[in-house]
XYZ file of C-alpha atoms in Angstrom:
152
model
C 9.217 36.774 7.109
C 8.617 33.093 5.721
C 10.493 29.886 6.751
C 13.147 28.707 4.678
C 13.373 24.968 3.695
C 17.069 22.606 3.294
C 15.643 20.373 0.468
C 15.912 17.075 1.743
C 13.956 14.287 0.360
C 13.392 11.049 2.756
C 12.181 7.592 1.530
C 9.359 6.161 3.175
C 9.942 4.479 6.681
C 13.352 6.068 7.085
C 13.768 8.092 10.603
C 12.379 11.030 11.112
C 14.551 13.897 11.146
C 16.109 16.379 13.539
C 14.243 19.821 13.346
C 15.049 23.136 14.545
C 12.107 23.105 16.766
C 10.830 19.557 18.166
C 7.290 20.711 16.282
C 4.376 18.135 17.011
C 1.617 17.463 14.404
C 0.008 15.353 16.926
C -0.188 18.496 19.375
C -1.392 21.021 16.975
C -3.426 18.963 14.009
C -4.383 15.723 16.461
C -5.345 17.050 19.839
C -6.230 20.253 19.153
C -7.400 19.393 15.600
C -6.258 22.322 14.046
C -7.172 21.972 10.106
C -4.319 21.629 8.269
C -5.239 24.379 5.769
C -5.292 26.672 9.226
C -1.588 26.643 8.880
C -0.400 25.496 5.230
C -3.612 27.998 3.612
C -1.214 27.884 0.461
C -2.544 24.542 -0.365
C -6.044 26.505 -1.159
C -4.976 28.459 -3.687
C -1.368 27.906 -5.380
C 0.539 24.469 -6.115
C 2.705 24.673 -2.741
C 1.211 24.502 0.587
C 3.699 26.525 1.995
C 5.500 26.596 5.407
C 3.743 28.811 8.500
C 6.329 32.100 8.916
C 7.561 32.636 12.449
C 5.219 35.545 12.610
C 2.397 33.463 11.792
C 3.203 30.879 14.700
C 4.053 33.624 17.412
C 0.400 35.038 16.384
C -1.205 31.965 18.491
C 2.162 31.427 20.873
C 2.812 35.021 22.069
C -0.237 33.948 24.462
C -0.638 29.693 24.534
C 2.277 27.602 25.694
C 4.618 30.356 26.576
C 6.709 28.726 29.308
C 7.352 25.430 27.013
C 10.679 25.097 26.210
C 9.940 24.527 22.244
C 8.049 28.058 21.883
C 10.521 29.740 24.099
C 13.095 28.154 21.007
C 10.423 29.994 18.712
C 9.949 32.752 20.601
C 14.023 33.689 20.203
C 13.666 33.278 16.298
C 11.030 35.761 16.521
C 13.305 38.179 18.395
C 16.428 37.685 16.217
C 14.178 38.013 13.293
C 15.222 34.836 11.840
C 14.071 32.217 9.941
C 13.413 28.650 11.014
C 15.509 26.576 8.797
C 13.480 23.384 8.894
C 14.117 19.856 6.881
C 12.642 19.236 4.132
C 10.369 16.456 4.343
C 8.609 15.765 1.065
C 10.063 16.758 -2.651
C 8.875 15.827 -5.937
C 11.271 14.850 -8.426
C 12.061 18.143 -10.914
C 10.607 16.473 -13.743
C 7.396 16.117 -11.868
C 5.046 18.796 -11.765
C 2.775 18.647 -7.867
C -0.151 21.320 -7.544
C -1.838 21.170 -4.212
C -4.823 23.288 -5.274
C -6.481 20.890 -7.411
C -6.006 18.476 -4.886
C -7.668 20.128 -2.238
C -10.962 21.737 -4.533
C -11.573 17.845 -5.213
C -11.456 17.334 -1.433
C -8.667 14.712 -1.218
C -7.753 14.953 2.278
C -3.783 15.875 3.194
C -3.458 12.280 4.583
C -4.158 10.514 1.777
C -0.918 11.286 0.424
C 0.685 12.908 3.819
C -0.186 9.997 6.060
C -2.068 10.107 9.577
C 0.278 13.592 10.469
C -2.135 14.014 13.252
C -0.835 11.242 15.047
C 2.585 12.288 14.720
C 4.913 13.960 17.004
C 8.074 13.954 14.426
C 6.842 14.282 10.643
C 7.623 11.692 8.510
C 7.287 10.320 5.007
C 4.598 7.634 5.798
C 4.589 6.006 2.741
C 6.546 6.262 -0.934
C 4.912 8.979 -2.787
C 5.524 7.552 -6.799
C 4.009 7.485 -9.978
C 2.604 4.331 -9.091
C 0.935 5.932 -5.753
C -0.570 8.842 -8.039
C -1.868 6.691 -11.143
C -3.776 4.185 -9.034
C -4.951 7.079 -7.068
C -6.006 9.524 -10.187
C -7.826 5.772 -11.437
C -9.895 5.581 -8.336
C -10.922 8.802 -9.117
C -11.646 9.084 -12.526
C -8.714 12.156 -12.881
C -6.429 12.709 -16.016
C -3.445 9.926 -16.189
C -2.041 11.850 -19.143
C 1.263 12.933 -18.875
C 1.107 16.255 -19.151
C -0.806 16.357 -16.194
C 2.058 15.833 -13.902
C 4.986 16.093 -16.230
C 5.340 19.307 -17.894
């Protein structure tokens, strides 16, 4: 069962939104150094990075940190066979086509666009994701700045 996402784009610097489960990227990506692509494996092969399913999370949490209150909440979703309705943090406008795959293939680190997520107890948009930022990055890396690259 895949997690559903409520579409909501937040401005850079906005307060972190409330989420159904207090998931900490600091614990997972920071303290335990779990690679972003372990949980967001879609980025290796598709446009969308994906949000792990409840089943995926329970793969580890059947035996790790089982007594923690947030893991009990996760287990509740698992037992009810219900998706977690996360509040979306990043959403491109409809006229922008973004594909994670070529960026991952070229070695662009997740933090270059998403900020230092490994330090975030609550995920937030760290900086503006806009055309100027993307075009500047493409120029620095000698990537295409043809309009069709991002606007299809």
